[in-house]
Amino acid sequence: MALQDKKVGFIGAGQMATAICEGIISCGLIRPENIIASDVFDGTLNKIAENGIKTTKKNREVVEKSDLICIAVKPNVVVPVLKEIAPFVTERHLFMSIAAGVTIETMEKILPKKSRVIRVMPNTPSLVKAGASVYSRGSHVIEGDAAMVAELFSSVGLCMESPEYLLDTVTGLSGSGPSYIFVAIQALADGGVKMGLPRDISLKLAAQTAMGAAKMVLDTGKHPEELKDAVCSPAGTSIAAIHSLEKNGFRGALIDAVEAATKRSAELGKINGNGAGNN
């Protein structure tokens, strides 16, 4: 059965679930009438329903009416939600979890034996179809499962596969990474304001510059060092700025940020995996 013929359910209907829904609908991957989402908040359900999908407050209903089920709740809620729906899971179901830090092993222990689970780490630029998602396969996925998940998440940006042991690092880099870039954009804009630019112009220039630089890396395939060198002419403004960044530990600060977020993701995985139990 092709992805277009599948019924997709979301347990948790927040921003990321809404972004994925909008992506798969706009690309024509899944018809709105074949999507259902559950949540405890009326406002959240009303928002996602604007895309023409069905909504419910019953997680069991999502399971019973779906082939692919995306677990899109907070990490600390994953274990109780899986325990709640486990009695209604059948071999037809494929689970996709986007909860940071919750391992495949934790989910497989709670769900019925041989349940098909794929763990995905997306990021918030999925909201504007510029996301970066990485997925890892569980122990019991069958042929075609990974391809469907990749196709689904490719509708909201870049999607790649990785061994699960690297997902904490993925969380530290691309999962948390947008927050680092937002701070950088804000700082660049502040620099422009300090030197006389109006705030609105400075912010737009900073954001467009960040987007353009990223696009050059992706589109040209050139190493960032090569692209940086092309901007830095001898005795010019850019190399003077790079010197200032190096003196202030710019690279080291970003490396430290990825390390800190990676370690925190691993800690959260241990916390949220407690109480998973065995079948």
PDB file of C-alpha atoms in Angstrom:
ATOM      1  CA  MET A   1       0.000   0.000   0.000  1.00  0.00           C
ATOM      2  CA  ALA A   2       1.395   3.397  -1.011  1.00  0.00           C
ATOM      3  CA  LEU A   3       1.792   6.206   1.490  1.00  0.00           C
ATOM      4  CA  GLN A   4      -1.049   8.059  -0.219  1.00  0.00           C
ATOM      5  CA  ASP A   5      -3.398   5.213   0.755  1.00  0.00           C
ATOM      6  CA  LYS A   6      -2.383   5.159   4.407  1.00  0.00           C
ATOM      7  CA  LYS A   7      -4.294   6.689   7.283  1.00  0.00           C
ATOM      8  CA  VAL A   8      -2.086   8.816   9.533  1.00  0.00           C
ATOM      9  CA  GLY A   9      -2.703   9.676  13.174  1.00  0.00           C
ATOM     10  CA  PHE A  10      -1.048  12.151  15.523  1.00  0.00           C
ATOM     11  CA  ILE A  11      -1.108  11.728  19.277  1.00  0.00           C
ATOM     12  CA  GLY A  12      -0.287  15.270  20.290  1.00  0.00           C
ATOM     13  CA  ALA A  13      -1.387  18.084  18.000  1.00  0.00           C
ATOM     14  CA  GLY A  14       1.089  20.863  18.791  1.00  0.00           C
ATOM     15  CA  GLN A  15       3.211  22.980  16.466  1.00  0.00           C
ATOM     16  CA  MET A  16       5.367  20.171  15.131  1.00  0.00           C
ATOM     17  CA  ALA A  17       2.397  17.903  14.435  1.00  0.00           C
ATOM     18  CA  THR A  18       0.638  20.795  12.714  1.00  0.00           C
ATOM     19  CA  ALA A  19       3.729  21.516  10.603  1.00  0.00           C
ATOM     20  CA  ILE A  20       3.991  17.899   9.484  1.00  0.00           C
ATOM     21  CA  CYS A  21       0.277  17.802   8.672  1.00  0.00           C
ATOM     22  CA  GLU A  22       0.528  20.947   6.582  1.00  0.00           C
ATOM     23  CA  GLY A  23       3.561  19.551   4.761  1.00  0.00           C
ATOM     24  CA  ILE A  24       2.082  16.210   3.819  1.00  0.00           C
ATOM     25  CA  ILE A  25      -1.228  17.788   2.816  1.00  0.00           C
ATOM     26  CA  SER A  26       0.306  20.555   0.684  1.00  0.00           C
ATOM     27  CA  CYS A  27       2.529  18.024  -1.105  1.00  0.00           C
ATOM     28  CA  GLY A  28      -0.443  15.774  -1.787  1.00  0.00           C
ATOM     29  CA  LEU A  29       1.061  12.854   0.139  1.00  0.00           C
ATOM     30  CA  ILE A  30      -1.991  12.315   2.329  1.00  0.00           C
ATOM     31  CA  ARG A  31      -5.525  13.636   1.956  1.00  0.00           C
ATOM     32  CA  PRO A  32      -6.806  15.631   4.966  1.00  0.00           C
ATOM     33  CA  GLU A  33      -9.686  13.208   5.494  1.00  0.00           C
ATOM     34  CA  ASN A  34      -7.118  10.443   6.068  1.00  0.00           C
ATOM     35  CA  ILE A  35      -5.487  12.241   9.003  1.00  0.00           C
ATOM     36  CA  ILE A  36      -6.661  12.313  12.609  1.00  0.00           C
ATOM     37  CA  ALA A  37      -5.087  13.999  15.646  1.00  0.00           C
ATOM     38  CA  SER A  38      -5.683  13.865  19.385  1.00  0.00           C
ATOM     39  CA  ASP A  39      -4.828  16.320  22.135  1.00  0.00           C
ATOM     40  CA  VAL A  40      -6.076  17.374  25.549  1.00  0.00           C
ATOM     41  CA  PHE A  41      -6.385  21.062  24.631  1.00  0.00           C
ATOM     42  CA  ASP A  42      -9.330  22.390  22.623  1.00  0.00           C
ATOM     43  CA  GLY A  43      -7.323  25.309  21.241  1.00  0.00           C
ATOM     44  CA  THR A  44      -4.628  22.997  19.900  1.00  0.00           C
ATOM     45  CA  LEU A  45      -7.200  20.749  18.258  1.00  0.00           C
ATOM     46  CA  ASN A  46      -9.000  23.723  16.735  1.00  0.00           C
ATOM     47  CA  LYS A  47      -5.745  24.968  15.231  1.00  0.00           C
ATOM     48  CA  ILE A  48      -4.780  21.691  13.585  1.00  0.00           C
ATOM     49  CA  ALA A  49      -8.374  21.165  12.417  1.00  0.00           C
ATOM     50  CA  GLU A  50      -7.991  24.254  10.216  1.00  0.00           C
ATOM     51  CA  ASN A  51      -6.135  21.940   7.823  1.00  0.00           C
ATOM     52  CA  GLY A  52      -9.294  19.889   7.323  1.00  0.00           C
ATOM     53  CA  ILE A  53      -8.247  16.931   9.446  1.00  0.00           C
ATOM     54  CA  LYS A  54     -10.311  15.052  12.022  1.00  0.00           C
ATOM     55  CA  THR A  55      -9.676  15.632  15.712  1.00  0.00           C
ATOM     56  CA  THR A  56     -10.438  13.787  18.931  1.00  0.00           C
ATOM     57  CA  LYS A  57      -9.526  13.789  22.595  1.00  0.00           C
ATOM     58  CA  LYS A  58      -9.276   9.993  22.626  1.00  0.00           C
ATOM     59  CA  ASN A  59      -5.847   8.522  21.870  1.00  0.00           C
ATOM     60  CA  ARG A  60      -7.452   5.123  21.388  1.00  0.00           C
ATOM     61  CA  GLU A  61      -9.490   6.511  18.484  1.00  0.00           C
ATOM     62  CA  VAL A  62      -6.306   7.675  16.760  1.00  0.00           C
ATOM     63  CA  VAL A  63      -4.832   4.177  17.045  1.00  0.00           C
ATOM     64  CA  GLU A  64      -7.944   2.433  15.815  1.00  0.00           C
ATOM     65  CA  LYS A  65      -8.327   4.717  12.786  1.00  0.00           C
ATOM     66  CA  SER A  66      -4.667   4.943  11.685  1.00  0.00           C
ATOM     67  CA  ASP A  67      -1.960   2.891   9.994  1.00  0.00           C
ATOM     68  CA  LEU A  68       0.898   5.290  10.764  1.00  0.00           C
ATOM     69  CA  ILE A  69       0.874   6.889  14.209  1.00  0.00           C
ATOM     70  CA  CYS A  70       3.104   9.825  15.121  1.00  0.00           C
ATOM     71  CA  ILE A  71       3.829  10.215  18.832  1.00  0.00           C
ATOM     72  CA  ALA A  72       4.115  13.995  19.111  1.00  0.00           C
ATOM     73  CA  VAL A  73       3.733  14.588  22.851  1.00  0.00           C
ATOM     74  CA  LYS A  74       6.298  15.918  25.338  1.00  0.00           C
ATOM     75  CA  PRO A  75       9.004  13.371  26.240  1.00  0.00           C
ATOM     76  CA  ASN A  76       7.750  12.967  29.818  1.00  0.00           C
ATOM     77  CA  VAL A  77       4.296  11.982  28.511  1.00  0.00           C
ATOM     78  CA  VAL A  78       5.425   9.306  26.033  1.00  0.00           C
ATOM     79  CA  VAL A  79       5.558   6.373  28.474  1.00  0.00           C
ATOM     80  CA  PRO A  80       2.069   6.895  29.957  1.00  0.00           C
ATOM     81  CA  VAL A  81       0.590   7.480  26.499  1.00  0.00           C
ATOM     82  CA  LEU A  82       2.124   4.289  25.116  1.00  0.00           C
ATOM     83  CA  LYS A  83       0.875   2.302  28.118  1.00  0.00           C
ATOM     84  CA  GLU A  84      -2.609   3.705  27.492  1.00  0.00           C
ATOM     85  CA  ILE A  85      -2.754   2.751  23.807  1.00  0.00           C
ATOM     86  CA  ALA A  86      -0.779  -0.520  23.904  1.00  0.00           C
ATOM     87  CA  PRO A  87      -3.888  -2.743  24.244  1.00  0.00           C
ATOM     88  CA  PHE A  88      -5.232  -1.399  20.943  1.00  0.00           C
ATOM     89  CA  VAL A  89      -2.051  -1.779  18.863  1.00  0.00           C
ATOM     90  CA  THR A  90      -2.012  -4.366  16.075  1.00  0.00           C
ATOM     91  CA  GLU A  91       0.604  -5.575  13.625  1.00  0.00           C
ATOM     92  CA  ARG A  92      -0.645  -3.141  10.986  1.00  0.00           C
ATOM     93  CA  HIS A  93       0.571  -0.136  12.974  1.00  0.00           C
ATOM     94  CA  LEU A  94       3.812   1.735  12.362  1.00  0.00           C
ATOM     95  CA  PHE A  95       4.842   4.171  15.098  1.00  0.00           C
ATOM     96  CA  MET A  96       6.901   7.314  14.520  1.00  0.00           C
ATOM     97  CA  SER A  97       8.064   9.132  17.638  1.00  0.00           C
ATOM     98  CA  ILE A  98       9.368  12.703  17.531  1.00  0.00           C
ATOM     99  CA  ALA A  99       9.861  12.905  21.312  1.00  0.00           C
ATOM    100  CA  ALA A 100      13.447  13.902  22.142  1.00  0.00           C
ATOM    101  CA  GLY A 101      15.447  11.484  24.252  1.00  0.00           C
ATOM    102  CA  VAL A 102      12.919   8.631  24.408  1.00  0.00           C
ATOM    103  CA  THR A 103      14.673   5.567  23.025  1.00  0.00           C
ATOM    104  CA  ILE A 104      13.347   2.942  20.660  1.00  0.00           C
ATOM    105  CA  GLU A 105      14.055   0.320  23.317  1.00  0.00           C
ATOM    106  CA  THR A 106      11.834   2.168  25.805  1.00  0.00           C
ATOM    107  CA  MET A 107       8.968   2.300  23.310  1.00  0.00           C
ATOM    108  CA  GLU A 108       9.354  -1.302  22.164  1.00  0.00           C
ATOM    109  CA  LYS A 109       9.210  -2.525  25.771  1.00  0.00           C
ATOM    110  CA  ILE A 110       5.831  -0.884  26.326  1.00  0.00           C
ATOM    111  CA  LEU A 111       4.161  -1.660  23.004  1.00  0.00           C
ATOM    112  CA  PRO A 112       3.189  -5.228  22.038  1.00  0.00           C
ATOM    113  CA  LYS A 113       6.019  -7.528  20.968  1.00  0.00           C
ATOM    114  CA  LYS A 114       7.407  -6.900  17.492  1.00  0.00           C
ATOM    115  CA  SER A 115       5.756  -3.480  17.234  1.00  0.00           C
ATOM    116  CA  ARG A 116       7.210  -1.403  14.405  1.00  0.00           C
ATOM    117  CA  VAL A 117       8.846   1.768  15.714  1.00  0.00           C
ATOM    118  CA  ILE A 118      10.866   4.490  14.010  1.00  0.00           C
ATOM    119  CA  ARG A 119      12.293   7.354  16.043  1.00  0.00           C
ATOM    120  CA  VAL A 120      12.569  10.747  14.342  1.00  0.00           C
ATOM    121  CA  MET A 121      14.323  13.946  15.437  1.00  0.00           C
ATOM    122  CA  PRO A 122      12.886  16.900  13.477  1.00  0.00           C
ATOM    123  CA  ASN A 123      13.358  20.592  14.224  1.00  0.00           C
ATOM    124  CA  THR A 124      11.152  23.676  14.324  1.00  0.00           C
ATOM    125  CA  PRO A 125      11.997  25.068  10.841  1.00  0.00           C
ATOM    126  CA  SER A 126       9.713  22.247   9.692  1.00  0.00           C
ATOM    127  CA  LEU A 127       7.037  24.871  10.387  1.00  0.00           C
ATOM    128  CA  VAL A 128       8.217  26.709   7.259  1.00  0.00           C
ATOM    129  CA  LYS A 129       9.113  23.556   5.308  1.00  0.00           C
ATOM    130  CA  ALA A 130      12.830  24.081   5.911  1.00  0.00           C
ATOM    131  CA  GLY A 131      13.286  21.438   8.587  1.00  0.00           C
ATOM    132  CA  ALA A 132      16.084  18.963   9.198  1.00  0.00           C
ATOM    133  CA  SER A 133      14.906  15.529  10.318  1.00  0.00           C
ATOM    134  CA  VAL A 134      16.888  12.392  11.139  1.00  0.00           C
ATOM    135  CA  TYR A 135      15.311   8.987  11.737  1.00  0.00           C
ATOM    136  CA  SER A 136      16.402   5.634  13.146  1.00  0.00           C
ATOM    137  CA  ARG A 137      14.750   2.253  12.624  1.00  0.00           C
ATOM    138  CA  GLY A 138      13.509   0.018  15.401  1.00  0.00           C
ATOM    139  CA  SER A 139      14.068  -3.724  15.646  1.00  0.00           C
ATOM    140  CA  HIS A 140      10.936  -4.848  13.839  1.00  0.00           C
ATOM    141  CA  VAL A 141      10.381  -2.458  10.937  1.00  0.00           C
ATOM    142  CA  ILE A 142       9.521  -4.110   7.639  1.00  0.00           C
ATOM    143  CA  GLU A 143      10.403  -3.282   4.061  1.00  0.00           C
ATOM    144  CA  GLY A 144       8.991   0.055   3.029  1.00  0.00           C
ATOM    145  CA  ASP A 145       8.515   1.468   6.547  1.00  0.00           C
ATOM    146  CA  ALA A 146      11.618   3.650   6.511  1.00  0.00           C
ATOM    147  CA  ALA A 147      10.887   4.867   2.985  1.00  0.00           C
ATOM    148  CA  MET A 148       7.417   6.009   4.030  1.00  0.00           C
ATOM    149  CA  VAL A 149       8.756   7.896   7.046  1.00  0.00           C
ATOM    150  CA  ALA A 150      11.480   9.503   4.920  1.00  0.00           C
ATOM    151  CA  GLU A 151       8.924  10.578   2.323  1.00  0.00           C
ATOM    152  CA  LEU A 152       6.644  11.991   5.002  1.00  0.00           C
ATOM    153  CA  PHE A 153       9.319  14.073   6.738  1.00  0.00           C
ATOM    154  CA  SER A 154      10.880  15.142   3.439  1.00  0.00           C
ATOM    155  CA  SER A 155       7.646  17.046   2.856  1.00  0.00           C
ATOM    156  CA  VAL A 156       8.780  19.551   5.514  1.00  0.00           C
ATOM    157  CA  GLY A 157      12.498  19.733   4.672  1.00  0.00           C
ATOM    158  CA  LEU A 158      15.640  17.603   4.634  1.00  0.00           C
ATOM    159  CA  CYS A 159      15.376  14.032   5.961  1.00  0.00           C
ATOM    160  CA  MET A 160      18.230  11.578   6.585  1.00  0.00           C
ATOM    161  CA  GLU A 161      18.788   8.247   8.350  1.00  0.00           C
ATOM    162  CA  SER A 162      21.221   7.639  11.217  1.00  0.00           C
ATOM    163  CA  PRO A 163      21.975   4.964  13.848  1.00  0.00           C
ATOM    164  CA  GLU A 164      20.013   5.686  17.010  1.00  0.00           C
ATOM    165  CA  TYR A 165      23.091   6.165  19.174  1.00  0.00           C
ATOM    166  CA  LEU A 166      23.743   9.406  17.267  1.00  0.00           C
ATOM    167  CA  LEU A 167      20.275  10.896  17.819  1.00  0.00           C
ATOM    168  CA  ASP A 168      21.270  12.670  21.032  1.00  0.00           C
ATOM    169  CA  THR A 169      23.962  14.423  18.998  1.00  0.00           C
ATOM    170  CA  VAL A 170      21.438  15.175  16.263  1.00  0.00           C
ATOM    171  CA  THR A 171      19.275  16.734  18.978  1.00  0.00           C
ATOM    172  CA  GLY A 172      22.216  18.834  20.132  1.00  0.00           C
ATOM    173  CA  LEU A 173      23.015  19.995  16.593  1.00  0.00           C
ATOM    174  CA  SER A 174      19.896  20.337  14.453  1.00  0.00           C
ATOM    175  CA  GLY A 175      17.190  19.764  17.064  1.00  0.00           C
ATOM    176  CA  SER A 176      18.351  22.572  19.349  1.00  0.00           C
ATOM    177  CA  GLY A 177      20.361  24.337  16.635  1.00  0.00           C
ATOM    178  CA  PRO A 178      17.676  26.786  15.494  1.00  0.00           C
ATOM    179  CA  SER A 179      17.865  28.455  18.906  1.00  0.00           C
ATOM    180  CA  TYR A 180      21.594  29.108  18.393  1.00  0.00           C
ATOM    181  CA  ILE A 181      20.928  30.643  14.989  1.00  0.00           C
ATOM    182  CA  PHE A 182      18.108  32.794  16.355  1.00  0.00           C
ATOM    183  CA  VAL A 183      20.510  34.196  18.959  1.00  0.00           C
ATOM    184  CA  ALA A 184      23.113  34.821  16.244  1.00  0.00           C
ATOM    185  CA  ILE A 185      20.545  36.633  14.076  1.00  0.00           C
ATOM    186  CA  GLN A 186      19.468  38.747  17.030  1.00  0.00           C
ATOM    187  CA  ALA A 187      23.082  39.591  17.852  1.00  0.00           C
ATOM    188  CA  LEU A 188      23.849  40.545  14.253  1.00  0.00           C
ATOM    189  CA  ALA A 189      20.786  42.752  14.182  1.00  0.00           C
ATOM    190  CA  ASP A 190      21.840  44.368  17.460  1.00  0.00           C
ATOM    191  CA  GLY A 191      25.244  45.052  15.918  1.00  0.00           C
ATOM    192  CA  GLY A 192      23.591  46.769  12.980  1.00  0.00           C
ATOM    193  CA  VAL A 193      21.457  48.871  15.307  1.00  0.00           C
ATOM    194  CA  LYS A 194      24.513  49.822  17.357  1.00  0.00           C
ATOM    195  CA  MET A 195      26.188  51.067  14.210  1.00  0.00           C
ATOM    196  CA  GLY A 196      23.174  53.087  13.071  1.00  0.00           C
ATOM    197  CA  LEU A 197      20.786  50.854  11.107  1.00  0.00           C
ATOM    198  CA  PRO A 198      17.045  51.004  11.868  1.00  0.00           C
ATOM    199  CA  ARG A 199      15.906  47.907  13.787  1.00  0.00           C
ATOM    200  CA  ASP A 200      13.554  46.568  11.094  1.00  0.00           C
ATOM    201  CA  ILE A 201      16.174  46.848   8.337  1.00  0.00           C
ATOM    202  CA  SER A 202      18.901  45.373  10.536  1.00  0.00           C
ATOM    203  CA  LEU A 203      16.813  42.351  11.494  1.00  0.00           C
ATOM    204  CA  LYS A 204      15.784  41.583   7.924  1.00  0.00           C
ATOM    205  CA  LEU A 205      19.374  41.865   6.703  1.00  0.00           C
ATOM    206  CA  ALA A 206      20.623  39.578   9.485  1.00  0.00           C
ATOM    207  CA  ALA A 207      17.976  36.922   8.841  1.00  0.00           C
ATOM    208  CA  GLN A 208      18.416  37.020   5.059  1.00  0.00           C
ATOM    209  CA  THR A 209      22.191  36.797   5.453  1.00  0.00           C
ATOM    210  CA  ALA A 210      21.906  33.716   7.664  1.00  0.00           C
ATOM    211  CA  MET A 211      19.486  32.076   5.237  1.00  0.00           C
ATOM    212  CA  GLY A 212      21.628  32.949   2.222  1.00  0.00           C
ATOM    213  CA  ALA A 213      24.818  31.637   3.770  1.00  0.00           C
ATOM    214  CA  ALA A 214      23.122  28.341   4.671  1.00  0.00           C
ATOM    215  CA  LYS A 215      21.726  28.017   1.148  1.00  0.00           C
ATOM    216  CA  MET A 216      25.183  28.534  -0.330  1.00  0.00           C
ATOM    217  CA  VAL A 217      26.563  25.657   1.756  1.00  0.00           C
ATOM    218  CA  LEU A 218      23.732  23.337   0.712  1.00  0.00           C
ATOM    219  CA  ASP A 219      23.476  24.361  -2.933  1.00  0.00           C
ATOM    220  CA  THR A 220      27.162  24.663  -3.839  1.00  0.00           C
ATOM    221  CA  GLY A 221      28.428  21.659  -1.885  1.00  0.00           C
ATOM    222  CA  LYS A 222      31.516  23.679  -1.014  1.00  0.00           C
ATOM    223  CA  HIS A 223      33.142  23.496   2.412  1.00  0.00           C
ATOM    224  CA  PRO A 224      32.202  26.448   4.672  1.00  0.00           C
ATOM    225  CA  GLU A 225      35.904  27.255   4.998  1.00  0.00           C
ATOM    226  CA  GLU A 226      36.170  27.718   1.225  1.00  0.00           C
ATOM    227  CA  LEU A 227      33.084  29.929   1.151  1.00  0.00           C
ATOM    228  CA  LYS A 228      34.414  31.968   4.079  1.00  0.00           C
ATOM    229  CA  ASP A 229      37.773  32.466   2.380  1.00  0.00           C
ATOM    230  CA  ALA A 230      36.011  33.735  -0.749  1.00  0.00           C
ATOM    231  CA  VAL A 231      34.424  36.535   1.313  1.00  0.00           C
ATOM    232  CA  CYS A 232      37.575  37.455   3.237  1.00  0.00           C
ATOM    233  CA  SER A 233      39.676  39.594   0.921  1.00  0.00           C
ATOM    234  CA  PRO A 234      43.172  40.661   2.055  1.00  0.00           C
ATOM    235  CA  ALA A 235      43.096  43.425   4.686  1.00  0.00           C
ATOM    236  CA  GLY A 236      39.325  43.651   4.223  1.00  0.00           C
ATOM    237  CA  THR A 237      36.334  44.046   6.516  1.00  0.00           C
ATOM    238  CA  SER A 238      35.360  40.367   6.706  1.00  0.00           C
ATOM    239  CA  ILE A 239      38.748  39.071   7.849  1.00  0.00           C
ATOM    240  CA  ALA A 240      38.826  41.792  10.505  1.00  0.00           C
ATOM    241  CA  ALA A 241      35.443  40.569  11.716  1.00  0.00           C
ATOM    242  CA  ILE A 242      36.558  36.919  11.662  1.00  0.00           C
ATOM    243  CA  HIS A 243      39.584  37.855  13.758  1.00  0.00           C
ATOM    244  CA  SER A 244      37.262  39.437  16.320  1.00  0.00           C
ATOM    245  CA  LEU A 245      35.042  36.335  16.389  1.00  0.00           C
ATOM    246  CA  GLU A 246      38.039  34.054  16.896  1.00  0.00           C
ATOM    247  CA  LYS A 247      39.364  36.179  19.760  1.00  0.00           C
ATOM    248  CA  ASN A 248      35.976  35.898  21.470  1.00  0.00           C
ATOM    249  CA  GLY A 249      35.718  32.118  21.155  1.00  0.00           C
ATOM    250  CA  PHE A 250      32.883  32.048  18.621  1.00  0.00           C
ATOM    251  CA  ARG A 251      33.575  28.560  17.290  1.00  0.00           C
ATOM    252  CA  GLY A 252      34.281  27.123  20.723  1.00  0.00           C
ATOM    253  CA  ALA A 253      31.026  28.541  22.074  1.00  0.00           C
ATOM    254  CA  LEU A 254      28.995  26.815  19.344  1.00  0.00           C
ATOM    255  CA  ILE A 255      30.825  23.513  19.841  1.00  0.00           C
ATOM    256  CA  ASP A 256      30.165  23.780  23.582  1.00  0.00           C
ATOM    257  CA  ALA A 257      26.482  24.466  22.894  1.00  0.00           C
ATOM    258  CA  VAL A 258      26.103  21.294  20.807  1.00  0.00           C
ATOM    259  CA  GLU A 259      27.922  19.290  23.481  1.00  0.00           C
ATOM    260  CA  ALA A 260      25.726  20.673  26.282  1.00  0.00           C
ATOM    261  CA  ALA A 261      22.492  19.969  24.403  1.00  0.00           C
ATOM    262  CA  THR A 262      23.658  16.464  23.452  1.00  0.00           C
ATOM    263  CA  LYS A 263      24.420  15.597  27.077  1.00  0.00           C
ATOM    264  CA  ARG A 264      21.077  17.007  28.223  1.00  0.00           C
ATOM    265  CA  SER A 265      19.241  14.938  25.614  1.00  0.00           C
ATOM    266  CA  ALA A 266      20.930  11.803  26.938  1.00  0.00           C
ATOM    267  CA  GLU A 267      19.971  12.745  30.506  1.00  0.00           C
ATOM    268  CA  LEU A 268      16.340  13.281  29.496  1.00  0.00           C
ATOM    269  CA  GLY A 269      16.327   9.893  27.784  1.00  0.00           C
ATOM    270  CA  LYS A 270      17.307   8.203  31.039  1.00  0.00           C
ATOM    271  CA  ILE A 271      14.706  10.159  33.013  1.00  0.00           C
ATOM    272  CA  ASN A 272      11.846   9.567  30.576  1.00  0.00           C
ATOM    273  CA  GLY A 273      12.721   5.924  30.063  1.00  0.00           C
ATOM    274  CA  ASN A 274      12.208   5.101  33.727  1.00  0.00           C
ATOM    275  CA  GLY A 275       9.134   3.050  34.437  1.00  0.00           C
ATOM    276  CA  ALA A 276       8.896   1.645  30.927  1.00  0.00           C
ATOM    277  CA  GLY A 277       8.666  -1.896  32.266  1.00  0.00           C
ATOM    278  CA  ASN A 278       8.645  -5.068  30.237  1.00  0.00           C
ATOM    279  CA  ASN A 279       6.004  -6.889  28.209  1.00  0.00           C
TER     280      ASN A 279
END
